[in-house]
Short mmCIF file of C-alpha atoms in Angstrom, two decimals:
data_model
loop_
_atom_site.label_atom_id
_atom_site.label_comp_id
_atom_site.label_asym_id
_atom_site.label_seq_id
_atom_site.Cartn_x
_atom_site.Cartn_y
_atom_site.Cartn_z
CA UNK A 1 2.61 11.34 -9.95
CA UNK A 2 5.97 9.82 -10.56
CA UNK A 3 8.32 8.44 -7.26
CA UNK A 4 10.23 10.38 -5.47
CA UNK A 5 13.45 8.11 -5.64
CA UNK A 6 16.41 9.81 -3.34
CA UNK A 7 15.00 10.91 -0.07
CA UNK A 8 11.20 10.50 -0.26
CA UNK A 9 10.04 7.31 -1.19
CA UNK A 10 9.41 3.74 0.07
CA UNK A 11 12.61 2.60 -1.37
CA UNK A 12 14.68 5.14 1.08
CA UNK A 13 12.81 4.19 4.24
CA UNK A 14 15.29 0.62 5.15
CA UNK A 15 18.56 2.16 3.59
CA UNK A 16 18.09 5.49 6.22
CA UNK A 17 17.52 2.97 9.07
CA UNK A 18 20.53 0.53 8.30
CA UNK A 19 22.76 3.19 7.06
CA UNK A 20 23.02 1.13 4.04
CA UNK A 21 22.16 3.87 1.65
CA UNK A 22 24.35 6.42 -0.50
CA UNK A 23 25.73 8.58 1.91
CA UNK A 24 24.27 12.08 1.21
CA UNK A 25 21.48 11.52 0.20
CA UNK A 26 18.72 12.96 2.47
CA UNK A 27 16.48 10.04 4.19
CA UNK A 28 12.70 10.58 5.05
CA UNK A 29 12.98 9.92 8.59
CA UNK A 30 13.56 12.10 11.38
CA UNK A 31 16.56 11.96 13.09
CA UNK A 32 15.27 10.93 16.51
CA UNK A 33 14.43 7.85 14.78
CA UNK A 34 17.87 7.36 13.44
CA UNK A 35 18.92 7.66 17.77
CA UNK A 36 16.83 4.74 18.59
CA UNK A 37 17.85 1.76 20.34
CA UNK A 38 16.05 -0.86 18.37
CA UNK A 39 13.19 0.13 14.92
CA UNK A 40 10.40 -1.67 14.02
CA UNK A 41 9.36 -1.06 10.57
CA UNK A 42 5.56 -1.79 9.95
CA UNK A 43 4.13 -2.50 6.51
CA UNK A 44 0.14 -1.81 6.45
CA UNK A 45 -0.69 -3.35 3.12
CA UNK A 46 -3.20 -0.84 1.17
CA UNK A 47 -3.06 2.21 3.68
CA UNK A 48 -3.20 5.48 1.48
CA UNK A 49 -2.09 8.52 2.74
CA UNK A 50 -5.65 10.24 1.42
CA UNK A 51 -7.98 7.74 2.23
CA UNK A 52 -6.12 7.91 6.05
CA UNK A 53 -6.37 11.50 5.89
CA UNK A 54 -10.11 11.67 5.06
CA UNK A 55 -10.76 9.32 8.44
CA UNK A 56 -9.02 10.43 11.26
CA UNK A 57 -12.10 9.90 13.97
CA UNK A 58 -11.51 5.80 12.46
CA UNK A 59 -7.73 6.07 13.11
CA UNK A 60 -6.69 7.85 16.16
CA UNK A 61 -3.51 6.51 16.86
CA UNK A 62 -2.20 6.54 13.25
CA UNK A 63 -3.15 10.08 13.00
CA UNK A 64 -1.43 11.05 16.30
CA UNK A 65 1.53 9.24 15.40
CA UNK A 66 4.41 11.57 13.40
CA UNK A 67 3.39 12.31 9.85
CA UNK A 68 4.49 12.84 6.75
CA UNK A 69 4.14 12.03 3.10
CA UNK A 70 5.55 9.79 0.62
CA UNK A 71 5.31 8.06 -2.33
CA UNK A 72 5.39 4.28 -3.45
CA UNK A 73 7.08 3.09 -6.87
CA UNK A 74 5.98 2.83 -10.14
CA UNK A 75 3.80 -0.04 -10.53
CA UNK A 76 2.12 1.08 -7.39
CA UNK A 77 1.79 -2.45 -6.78
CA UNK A 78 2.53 -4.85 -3.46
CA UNK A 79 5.15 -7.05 -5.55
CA UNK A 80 6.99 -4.22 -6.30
CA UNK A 81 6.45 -2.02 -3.88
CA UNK A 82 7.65 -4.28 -1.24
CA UNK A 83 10.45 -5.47 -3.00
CA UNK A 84 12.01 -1.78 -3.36
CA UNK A 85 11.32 -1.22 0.23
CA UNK A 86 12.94 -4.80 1.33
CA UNK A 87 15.57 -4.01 -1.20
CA UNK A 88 16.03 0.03 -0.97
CA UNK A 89 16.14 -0.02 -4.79
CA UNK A 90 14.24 1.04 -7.41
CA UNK A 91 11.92 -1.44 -9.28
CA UNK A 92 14.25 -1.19 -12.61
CA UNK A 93 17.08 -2.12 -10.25
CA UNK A 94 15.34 -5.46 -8.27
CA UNK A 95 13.46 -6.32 -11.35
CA UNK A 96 9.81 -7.47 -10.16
CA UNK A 97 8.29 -4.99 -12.32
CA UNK A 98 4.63 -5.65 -11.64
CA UNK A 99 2.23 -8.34 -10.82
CA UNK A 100 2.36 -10.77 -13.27
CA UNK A 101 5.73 -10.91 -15.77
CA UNK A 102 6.26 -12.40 -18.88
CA UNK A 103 8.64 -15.30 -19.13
CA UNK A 104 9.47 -17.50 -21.47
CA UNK A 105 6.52 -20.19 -20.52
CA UNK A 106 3.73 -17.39 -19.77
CA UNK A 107 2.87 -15.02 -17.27
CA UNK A 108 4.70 -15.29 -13.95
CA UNK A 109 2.13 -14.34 -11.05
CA UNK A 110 4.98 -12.95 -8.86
CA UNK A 111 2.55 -13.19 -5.37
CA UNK A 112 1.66 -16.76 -6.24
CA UNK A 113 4.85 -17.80 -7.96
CA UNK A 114 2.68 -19.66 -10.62
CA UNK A 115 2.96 -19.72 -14.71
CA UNK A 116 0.22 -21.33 -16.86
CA UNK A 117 2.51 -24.51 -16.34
CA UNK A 118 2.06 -24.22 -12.48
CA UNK A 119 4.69 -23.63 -9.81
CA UNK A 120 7.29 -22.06 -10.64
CA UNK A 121 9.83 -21.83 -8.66
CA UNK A 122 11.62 -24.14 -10.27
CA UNK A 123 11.87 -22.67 -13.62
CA UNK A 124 12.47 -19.46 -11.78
CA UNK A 125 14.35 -19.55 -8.75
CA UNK A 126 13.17 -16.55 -6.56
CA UNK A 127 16.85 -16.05 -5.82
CA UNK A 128 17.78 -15.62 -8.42
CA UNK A 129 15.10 -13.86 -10.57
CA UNK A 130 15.31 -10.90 -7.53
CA UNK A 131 19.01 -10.28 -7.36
CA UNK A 132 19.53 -7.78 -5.33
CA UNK A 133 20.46 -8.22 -1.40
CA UNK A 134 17.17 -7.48 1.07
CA UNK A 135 17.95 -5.18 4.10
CA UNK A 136 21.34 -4.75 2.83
CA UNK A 137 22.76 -8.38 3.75
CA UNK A 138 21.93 -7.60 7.18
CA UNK A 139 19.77 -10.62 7.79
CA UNK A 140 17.29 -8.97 10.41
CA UNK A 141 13.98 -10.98 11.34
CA UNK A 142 11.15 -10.73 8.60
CA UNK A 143 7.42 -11.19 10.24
CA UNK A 144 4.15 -11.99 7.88
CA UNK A 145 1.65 -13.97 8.02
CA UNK A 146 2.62 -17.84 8.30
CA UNK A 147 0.85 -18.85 5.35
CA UNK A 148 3.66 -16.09 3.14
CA UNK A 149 6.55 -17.61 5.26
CA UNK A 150 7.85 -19.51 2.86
CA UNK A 151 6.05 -18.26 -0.65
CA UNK A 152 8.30 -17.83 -3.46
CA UNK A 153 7.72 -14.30 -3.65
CA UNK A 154 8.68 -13.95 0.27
CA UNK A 155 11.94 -16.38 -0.79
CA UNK A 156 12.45 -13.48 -3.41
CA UNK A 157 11.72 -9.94 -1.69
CA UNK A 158 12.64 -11.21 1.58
CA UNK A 159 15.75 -13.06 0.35
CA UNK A 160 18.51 -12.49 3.08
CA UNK A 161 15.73 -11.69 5.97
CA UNK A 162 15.48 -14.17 8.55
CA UNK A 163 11.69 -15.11 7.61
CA UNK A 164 8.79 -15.71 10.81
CA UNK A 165 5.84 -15.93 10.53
CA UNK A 166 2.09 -15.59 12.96
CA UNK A 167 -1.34 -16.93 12.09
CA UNK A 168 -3.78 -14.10 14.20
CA UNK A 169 -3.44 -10.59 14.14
CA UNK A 170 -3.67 -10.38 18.02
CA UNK A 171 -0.01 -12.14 17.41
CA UNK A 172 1.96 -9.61 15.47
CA UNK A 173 2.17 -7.51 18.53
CA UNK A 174 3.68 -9.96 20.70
CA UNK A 175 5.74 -11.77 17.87
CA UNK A 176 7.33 -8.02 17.60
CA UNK A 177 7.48 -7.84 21.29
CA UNK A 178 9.24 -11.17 21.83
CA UNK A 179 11.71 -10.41 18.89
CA UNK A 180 13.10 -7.40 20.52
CA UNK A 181 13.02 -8.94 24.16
CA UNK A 182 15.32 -11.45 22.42
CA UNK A 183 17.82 -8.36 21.75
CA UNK A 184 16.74 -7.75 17.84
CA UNK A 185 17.92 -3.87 17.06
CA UNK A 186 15.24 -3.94 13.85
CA UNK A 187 12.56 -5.59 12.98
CA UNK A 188 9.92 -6.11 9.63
CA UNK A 189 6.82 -6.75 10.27
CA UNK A 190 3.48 -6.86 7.22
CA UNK A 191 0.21 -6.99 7.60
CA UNK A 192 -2.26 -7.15 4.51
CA UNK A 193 -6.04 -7.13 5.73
CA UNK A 194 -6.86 -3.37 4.82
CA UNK A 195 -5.60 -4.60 0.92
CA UNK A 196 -7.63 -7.47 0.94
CA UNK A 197 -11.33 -5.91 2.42
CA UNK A 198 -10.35 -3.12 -0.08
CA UNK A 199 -10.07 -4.89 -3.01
CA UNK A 200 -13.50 -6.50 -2.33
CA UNK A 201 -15.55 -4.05 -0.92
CA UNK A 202 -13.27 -0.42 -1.55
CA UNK A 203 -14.04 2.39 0.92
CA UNK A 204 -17.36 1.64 2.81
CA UNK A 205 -18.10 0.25 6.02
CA UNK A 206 -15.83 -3.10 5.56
CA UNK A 207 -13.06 -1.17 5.11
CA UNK A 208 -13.65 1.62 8.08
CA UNK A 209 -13.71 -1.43 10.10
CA UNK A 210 -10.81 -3.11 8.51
CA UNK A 211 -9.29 0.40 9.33
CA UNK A 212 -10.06 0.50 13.45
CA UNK A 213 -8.35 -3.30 13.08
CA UNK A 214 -5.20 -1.47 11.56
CA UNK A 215 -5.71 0.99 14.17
CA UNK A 216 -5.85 -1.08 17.38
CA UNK A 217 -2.96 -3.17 15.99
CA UNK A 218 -0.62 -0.45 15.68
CA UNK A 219 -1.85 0.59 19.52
CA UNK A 220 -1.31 -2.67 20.82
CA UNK A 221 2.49 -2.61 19.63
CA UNK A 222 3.20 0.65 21.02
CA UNK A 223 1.93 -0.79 24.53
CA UNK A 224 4.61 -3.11 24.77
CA UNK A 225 7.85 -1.76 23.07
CA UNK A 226 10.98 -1.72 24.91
CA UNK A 227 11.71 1.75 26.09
CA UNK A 228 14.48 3.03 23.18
CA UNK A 229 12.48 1.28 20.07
CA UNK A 230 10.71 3.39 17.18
CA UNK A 231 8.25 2.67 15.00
CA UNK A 232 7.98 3.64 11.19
CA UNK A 233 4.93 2.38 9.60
CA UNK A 234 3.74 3.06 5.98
CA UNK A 235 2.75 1.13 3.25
CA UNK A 236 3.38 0.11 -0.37
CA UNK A 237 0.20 2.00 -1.85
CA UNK A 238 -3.14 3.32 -1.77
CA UNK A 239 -6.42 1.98 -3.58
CA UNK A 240 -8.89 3.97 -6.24
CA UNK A 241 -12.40 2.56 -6.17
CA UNK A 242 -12.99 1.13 -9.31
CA UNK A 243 -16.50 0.04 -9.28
CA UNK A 244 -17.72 1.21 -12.46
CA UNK A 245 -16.14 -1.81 -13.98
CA UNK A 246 -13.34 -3.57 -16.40
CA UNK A 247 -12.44 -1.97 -19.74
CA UNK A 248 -11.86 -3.97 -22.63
CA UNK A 249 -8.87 -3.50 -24.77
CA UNK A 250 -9.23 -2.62 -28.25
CA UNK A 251 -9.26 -4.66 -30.89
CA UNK A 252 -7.11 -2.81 -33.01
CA UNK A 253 -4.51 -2.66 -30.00
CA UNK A 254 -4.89 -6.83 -29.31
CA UNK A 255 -4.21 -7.03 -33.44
CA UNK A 256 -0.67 -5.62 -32.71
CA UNK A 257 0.38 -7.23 -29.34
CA UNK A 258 1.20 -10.82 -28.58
CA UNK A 259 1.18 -10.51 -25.41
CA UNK A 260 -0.06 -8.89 -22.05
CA UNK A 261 1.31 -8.51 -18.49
CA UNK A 262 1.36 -6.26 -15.03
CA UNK A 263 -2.21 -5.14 -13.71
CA UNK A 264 -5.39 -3.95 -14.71
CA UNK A 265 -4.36 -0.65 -13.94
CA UNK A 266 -0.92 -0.64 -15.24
CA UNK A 267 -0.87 -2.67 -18.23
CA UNK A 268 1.74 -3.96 -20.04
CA UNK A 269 1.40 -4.59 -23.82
CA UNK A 270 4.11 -6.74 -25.45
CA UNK A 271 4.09 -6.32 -29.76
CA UNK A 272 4.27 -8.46 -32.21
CA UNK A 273 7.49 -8.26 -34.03
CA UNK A 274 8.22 -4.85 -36.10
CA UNK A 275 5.06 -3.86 -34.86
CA UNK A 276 5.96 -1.71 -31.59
CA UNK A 277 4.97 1.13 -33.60
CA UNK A 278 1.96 0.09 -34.58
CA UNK A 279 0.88 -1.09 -31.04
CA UNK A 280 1.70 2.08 -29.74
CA UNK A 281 -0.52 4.20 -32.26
CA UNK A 282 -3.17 2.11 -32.07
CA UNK A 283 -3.13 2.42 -28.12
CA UNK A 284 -2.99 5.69 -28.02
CA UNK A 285 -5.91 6.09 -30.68
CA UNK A 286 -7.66 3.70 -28.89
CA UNK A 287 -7.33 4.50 -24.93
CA UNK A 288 -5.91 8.20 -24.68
CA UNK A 289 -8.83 9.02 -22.36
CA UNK A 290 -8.83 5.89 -20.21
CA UNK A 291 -4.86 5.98 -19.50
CA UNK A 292 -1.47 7.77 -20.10
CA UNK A 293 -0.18 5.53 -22.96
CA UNK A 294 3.87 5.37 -22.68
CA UNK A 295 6.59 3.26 -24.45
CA UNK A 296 8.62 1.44 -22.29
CA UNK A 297 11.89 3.89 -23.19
CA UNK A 298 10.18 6.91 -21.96
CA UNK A 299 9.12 5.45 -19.08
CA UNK A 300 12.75 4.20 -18.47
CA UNK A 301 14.36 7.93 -19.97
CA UNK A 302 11.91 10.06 -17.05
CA UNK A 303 13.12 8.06 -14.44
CA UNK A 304 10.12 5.94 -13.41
CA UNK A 305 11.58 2.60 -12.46
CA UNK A 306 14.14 4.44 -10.56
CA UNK A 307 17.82 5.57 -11.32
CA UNK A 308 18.91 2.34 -12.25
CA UNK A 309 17.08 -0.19 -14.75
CA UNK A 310 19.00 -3.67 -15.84
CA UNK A 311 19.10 -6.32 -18.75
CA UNK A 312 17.11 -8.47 -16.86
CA UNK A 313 14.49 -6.15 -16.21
CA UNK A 314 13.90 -4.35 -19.29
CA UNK A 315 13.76 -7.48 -20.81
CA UNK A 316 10.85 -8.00 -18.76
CA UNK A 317 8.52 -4.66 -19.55
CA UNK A 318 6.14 -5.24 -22.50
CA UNK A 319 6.80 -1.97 -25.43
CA UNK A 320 3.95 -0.22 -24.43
CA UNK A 321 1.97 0.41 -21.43
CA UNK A 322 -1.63 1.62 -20.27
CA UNK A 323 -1.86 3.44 -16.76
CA UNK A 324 -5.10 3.90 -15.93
CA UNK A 325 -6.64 7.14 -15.06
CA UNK A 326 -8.88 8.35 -12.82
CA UNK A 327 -10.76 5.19 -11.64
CA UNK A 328 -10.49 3.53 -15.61
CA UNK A 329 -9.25 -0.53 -14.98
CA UNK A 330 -8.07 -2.88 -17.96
CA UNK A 331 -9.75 -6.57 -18.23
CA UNK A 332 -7.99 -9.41 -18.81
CA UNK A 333 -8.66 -13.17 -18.79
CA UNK A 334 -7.11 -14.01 -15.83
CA UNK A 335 -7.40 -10.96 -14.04
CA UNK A 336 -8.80 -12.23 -10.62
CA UNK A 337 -12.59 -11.55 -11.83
CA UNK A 338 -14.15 -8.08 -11.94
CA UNK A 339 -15.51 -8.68 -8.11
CA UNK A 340 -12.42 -7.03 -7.28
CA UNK A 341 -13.50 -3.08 -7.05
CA UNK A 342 -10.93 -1.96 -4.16
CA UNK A 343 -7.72 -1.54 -7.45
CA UNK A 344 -4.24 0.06 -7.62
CA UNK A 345 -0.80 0.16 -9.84
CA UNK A 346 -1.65 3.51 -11.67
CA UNK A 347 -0.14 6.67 -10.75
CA UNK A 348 -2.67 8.34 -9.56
CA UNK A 349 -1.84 10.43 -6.17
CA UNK A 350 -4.83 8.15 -4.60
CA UNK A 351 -2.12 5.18 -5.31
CA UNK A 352 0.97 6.39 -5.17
CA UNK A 353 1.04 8.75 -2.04
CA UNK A 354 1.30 7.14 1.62
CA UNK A 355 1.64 7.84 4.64
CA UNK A 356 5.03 7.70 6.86
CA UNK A 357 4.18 7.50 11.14
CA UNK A 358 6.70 7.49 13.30
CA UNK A 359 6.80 7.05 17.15
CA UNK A 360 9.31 6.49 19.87
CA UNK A 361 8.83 5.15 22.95
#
């Protein structure tokens, strides 16, 4: 499932609100939303329109909220995701093409801003490695968790946002509330628990009640908005429960590459030189069954990382890539240990559908 760039993906949610997209081109949103006084645009880290719509007894209020559906970006990953929905761009266009990106002194981790030579902002300047303007210049109030306030990638995705932070979850709600008593027309506001339980314990018990927290949160805001204000909350993906375990490359595929990046489920595989070809026979022989094995210039020519991909950012893809099918997940040395079951990036309509609620008060 490939995004739906132009009128039904994250990316078109903050240019329909702030009238800072192509003009034309049809926006996601109803229009009553577009009439509001003031918008507050929620980010639930992790929420999947499916595994939403297979729970609606553990998520009343989402589920009576507006609905419709609509896809993420391609990674179907949080750095990119919420960089094209900060940004309004595709992720060809902003550049942070996946979790971790090669540079020229290793692997950047983009949500830790780390290389194998430690920080590095520095040697990358968020800035200026994500050049494109967040919220269209506007400079409206950004709200995540305190600890994020002032993270590289949050420097980067966040750039012209004016960046705030809260350190409970009983806070959003009245950070939000205060923001627009203070006469704020839109606010951004994140929240990543349902990500986190997921990626640890996928769709059982932890993450129904992970789910009611989500729930209650998003009730709690619409008890105190401002007459006039709407809410639009989605999210930047959904999660496929990959509990059968890590895949090991292939030999014969490591023999060709010298390097990889992205995400277990969206791997990117960067060749040895003159040996592109090679890597990408040899991954296709190899992993045909586990994932959809692409070069980097058909992924560009079908329009994955959006209408628009740059110098900087093709210079960042590897030459080949495995997405993972069905619930298939690529190991790697440092790939955050195979306790992680709860996984995402692929294209998979588990990942790369979610869910856009609206309400107006």
């Amino acid at each position: 499932m490939l995004p739906a760039y132009g009128g039904g993906c994250v990316a078109d949610i903050v240019p329909a609100i702030l009238e800072t997209g192509i003009q034309g081109r049809p926006g996601p949103l109803p229009p009553e939303i577009l009439d509001a006084r003031a918008v507050v645009v929620l980010i639930l880290d992790g929420l999947g329109a499916e595994q939403l719509a297979a729970r609606p007894r553990i998520a009343p209020t989402l589920h009576e909220m507006h609905a419709s559906t609509i896809t993420t970006v391609a990674p179907s990953t949080t750095a990119s995701a919420l960089t094209s929905i900060a940004t309004g761009v595709g992720v060809g266009e902003h550049g942070i093409v996946g979790y971790r990106i090669r540079t020229e002194d290793g692997n950047l981790n983009i949500l830790k801003w780390r290389t194998p030579q430690g920080d590095g902002v520095d040697r990358h300047p968020p800035e200026r490695f994500q050049p494109v303007a967040s919220f269209g210049g506007q400079r409206p109030p950004a709200l995540q968790r305190d600890a994020y306030r002032k993270s590289g990638f949050s420097r980067a995705y966040l750039r012209d946002a004016r960046r705030f932070g809260y350190k409970m979850l009983s806070s959003l709600a009245v950070e939000v509330r205060q923001l627009l008593a203070a006469g704020e027309s839109f606010v951004y506001a994140y929240y990543e628990g349902l990500d986190i339980v997921a990626h640890e314990h996928a769709f059982g018990e932890h993450y129904e009640a992970e789910l009611r927290a989500c729930d209650r949160l998003v009730a709690d805001l619409l008890t105190v908005l401002p007459r006039g204000t709407a809410v639009v909350a989605t999210s930047d993906h959904g999660l496929v429960d990959c509990s059968g375990g890590l895949v090991k490359i292939d030999g014969a595929v490591l023999d060709c590459a010298r390097a990889e990046s992205g995400e277990a489920r969206f791997r990117w595989l960067h060749a040895r030189p003159g040996r592109s070809g090679d890597l990408y026979e040899a991954a296709a022989d190899a992993h045909a069954e586990q994932a959809w094995v692409h070069t980097a210039e058909e992924m560009i020519d079908a329009g994955w990382l959006g209408p628009v991909v740059t110098d900087a950012a093709r210079a960042r893809l590897g030459d080949v890539a495995l997405v993972a099918r069905d619930a298939w997940a690529f190991s790697h040395p440092d790939d955050g240990a195979p306790r992680i079951i709860g996984r995402h990036g692929s294209l998979t309509s588990a990942e790369m559908l979610v869910p856009l609620l609206v309400y107006t008060s």
